[in-house]
Amino acid sequence: MRDRLIVALDTDDGEDIDWLSGTLVEVVRWVKIGFQAFSTLGTEGFPWLNARGHKVFLDLKFHDIPNTVARDVNTMTKHGANMINVHASGGLEMMQAARDSADDAAYEENIPRPILLGVTLLTSIDETGFQQNFGSERQLTKQVVYLAQLAQEAGLDGVVASPLEIETIRKACGDNFLIVTPGIRPKWAESNDQRRITTPAEAIRRGADYIVVGRPIIEAEDPLEAAGMILDEMREG
Ligand code: C5P
């Protein structure tokens, strides 16, 4: 389970990042870097975290024209990001360009290809929010599965999706397609702004390959203990 829990280091405080990553490496392999942590660490953060024993998920959710995303992904692969995501709604051509450029960069640097993920729909959006924000009559789950299949067709390794859609995506995309799920809340944590949520045990039971947890760990009084409790819950699943 150590390899399947990703901790979101959602802070721009360098000391916090240093302390959290140094402490959590005892029990957690993957950390996730968003704009906040990236603004502090820069690309130096990849080798620095790798040297500590972490793998790094760069969560910048690229969403731009194919040429720009291809260059973004190429640069980040060269600097050593181990997992990178792009918005699946950027389209098939954009995702294919991202895949090709990530593979080219890995080949040039003689490093493993990064795991490339498509973001389907943010876990903070529920059915009503989806209809309001996207003006769509389509069911939210249908949209998520549609985007997951598009990501698969483009050659991406998997998707980021809510735990509530794991089983449907699994059925549509098969066992070799990675499903990474944020929106995880143990019973003892607050839900904050997350809407489509479940517990760590339930996400694993439903078939998530990785779960992403931020605030329940990084804002806990004892982050190491919180991570340990979540790992125990994952084992139950
Ligand atoms: O603090 P919390 O556990 O809610 O953190 C979840 C993390 O996963 C955040 O960094 C958030 O940006 C990210 N995320 C998400 N929903 C997605 C994609 C990423 O919550 N669809």
CSV table of C-alpha atoms in Angstrom, one decimal, residues 24-136:
chain,number,residue,atom,x,y,z
A,24,LEU,CA,6.5,10.8,5.4
A,25,VAL,CA,9.1,9.0,3.4
A,26,GLU,CA,9.2,6.4,6.2
A,27,VAL,CA,5.7,5.2,5.1
A,28,VAL,CA,4.9,6.8,1.8
A,29,ARG,CA,6.6,6.5,-1.6
A,30,TRP,CA,4.6,9.1,-3.8
A,31,VAL,CA,4.2,12.8,-3.2
A,32,LYS,CA,2.2,15.1,-5.3
A,33,ILE,CA,3.4,18.6,-6.3
A,34,GLY,CA,0.9,21.2,-7.4
A,35,PHE,CA,1.5,24.9,-8.4
A,36,GLN,CA,2.1,25.8,-4.8
A,37,ALA,CA,4.9,23.4,-4.0
A,38,PHE,CA,6.2,23.8,-7.6
A,39,SER,CA,6.5,27.6,-7.2
A,40,THR,CA,8.8,27.0,-4.2
A,41,LEU,CA,10.8,24.0,-5.3
A,42,GLY,CA,11.0,24.5,-9.1
A,43,THR,CA,12.4,21.7,-11.2
A,44,GLU,CA,15.1,21.1,-8.6
A,45,GLY,CA,12.4,19.6,-6.6
A,46,PHE,CA,12.3,16.4,-8.7
A,47,PRO,CA,15.9,15.2,-8.1
A,48,TRP,CA,15.7,16.5,-4.5
A,49,LEU,CA,12.6,14.4,-3.7
A,50,ASN,CA,13.8,11.5,-5.7
A,51,ALA,CA,17.1,11.4,-3.7
A,52,ARG,CA,15.0,11.2,-0.5
A,53,GLY,CA,13.3,8.1,-1.8
A,54,HIS,CA,10.1,9.8,-3.2
A,55,LYS,CA,8.5,9.5,-6.6
A,56,VAL,CA,6.9,12.7,-7.8
A,57,PHE,CA,3.5,13.2,-9.3
A,58,LEU,CA,3.5,16.7,-11.0
A,59,ASP,CA,-0.1,17.8,-10.8
A,60,LEU,CA,-0.1,20.9,-13.0
A,61,LYS,CA,-3.1,19.6,-15.0
A,62,PHE,CA,-1.9,20.9,-18.4
A,63,HIS,CA,-4.7,22.3,-20.5
A,64,ASP,CA,-3.6,24.0,-23.7
A,65,ILE,CA,-3.1,23.5,-27.4
A,66,PRO,CA,-1.3,20.3,-28.4
A,67,ASN,CA,2.0,21.9,-29.3
A,68,THR,CA,2.2,23.8,-25.9
A,69,VAL,CA,1.2,20.8,-23.8
A,70,ALA,CA,3.7,18.6,-25.7
A,71,ARG,CA,6.5,21.1,-24.8
A,72,ASP,CA,5.4,21.4,-21.2
A,73,VAL,CA,5.3,17.6,-20.8
A,74,ASN,CA,8.7,17.2,-22.6
A,75,THR,CA,10.3,19.7,-20.3
A,76,MET,CA,8.9,18.2,-17.1
A,77,THR,CA,9.8,14.7,-18.2
A,78,LYS,CA,13.4,15.8,-18.8
A,79,HIS,CA,13.6,17.3,-15.3
A,80,GLY,CA,12.5,14.0,-13.8
A,81,ALA,CA,8.7,14.1,-13.0
A,82,ASN,CA,7.6,10.5,-12.5
A,83,MET,CA,3.9,11.1,-13.1
A,84,ILE,CA,2.3,14.0,-15.0
A,85,ASN,CA,-1.3,14.9,-15.8
A,86,VAL,CA,-3.1,16.8,-18.5
A,87,HIS,CA,-6.8,17.6,-18.8
A,88,ALA,CA,-8.5,14.9,-20.9
A,89,SER,CA,-11.0,17.6,-22.1
A,90,GLY,CA,-8.0,19.1,-24.0
A,91,GLY,CA,-8.8,16.5,-26.6
A,92,LEU,CA,-7.4,13.4,-28.3
A,93,GLU,CA,-4.8,15.3,-30.4
A,94,MET,CA,-3.4,17.1,-27.3
A,95,MET,CA,-3.1,13.9,-25.3
A,96,GLN,CA,-1.4,12.1,-28.1
A,97,ALA,CA,1.1,14.9,-28.5
A,98,ALA,CA,1.7,14.8,-24.7
A,99,ARG,CA,2.3,11.0,-24.9
A,100,ASP,CA,4.7,11.3,-27.8
A,101,SER,CA,6.7,14.1,-26.3
A,102,ALA,CA,7.0,12.4,-22.9
A,103,ASP,CA,8.3,9.3,-24.6
A,104,ASP,CA,10.8,11.2,-26.7
A,105,ALA,CA,12.1,13.1,-23.7
A,106,ALA,CA,12.5,9.8,-21.7
A,107,TYR,CA,14.3,8.2,-24.6
A,108,GLU,CA,16.6,11.1,-25.0
A,109,GLU,CA,17.4,11.2,-21.3
A,110,ASN,CA,17.6,7.4,-21.0
A,111,ILE,CA,15.1,7.4,-18.1
A,112,PRO,CA,11.8,5.5,-17.6
A,113,ARG,CA,8.7,7.0,-19.4
A,114,PRO,CA,6.6,9.0,-16.9
A,115,ILE,CA,3.2,7.8,-16.0
A,116,LEU,CA,0.9,10.1,-18.0
A,117,LEU,CA,-2.7,10.6,-16.7
A,118,GLY,CA,-5.8,12.4,-18.0
A,119,VAL,CA,-7.9,14.4,-15.6
A,120,THR,CA,-11.5,13.6,-16.2
A,121,LEU,CA,-13.8,15.7,-14.1
A,122,LEU,CA,-12.6,17.4,-10.9
A,123,THR,CA,-13.8,15.6,-7.7
A,124,SER,CA,-15.2,18.9,-6.4
A,125,ILE,CA,-17.9,18.9,-9.1
A,126,ASP,CA,-21.1,16.9,-8.5
A,127,GLU,CA,-24.0,16.2,-10.9
A,128,THR,CA,-25.7,19.6,-10.4
A,129,GLY,CA,-22.4,21.4,-10.6
A,130,PHE,CA,-21.6,19.5,-13.8
A,131,GLN,CA,-24.8,20.5,-15.5
A,132,GLN,CA,-24.6,24.1,-14.3
A,133,ASN,CA,-20.9,24.6,-15.2
A,134,PHE,CA,-20.8,22.7,-18.5
A,135,GLY,CA,-24.4,23.2,-19.7
A,136,SER,CA,-24.6,19.5,-20.4
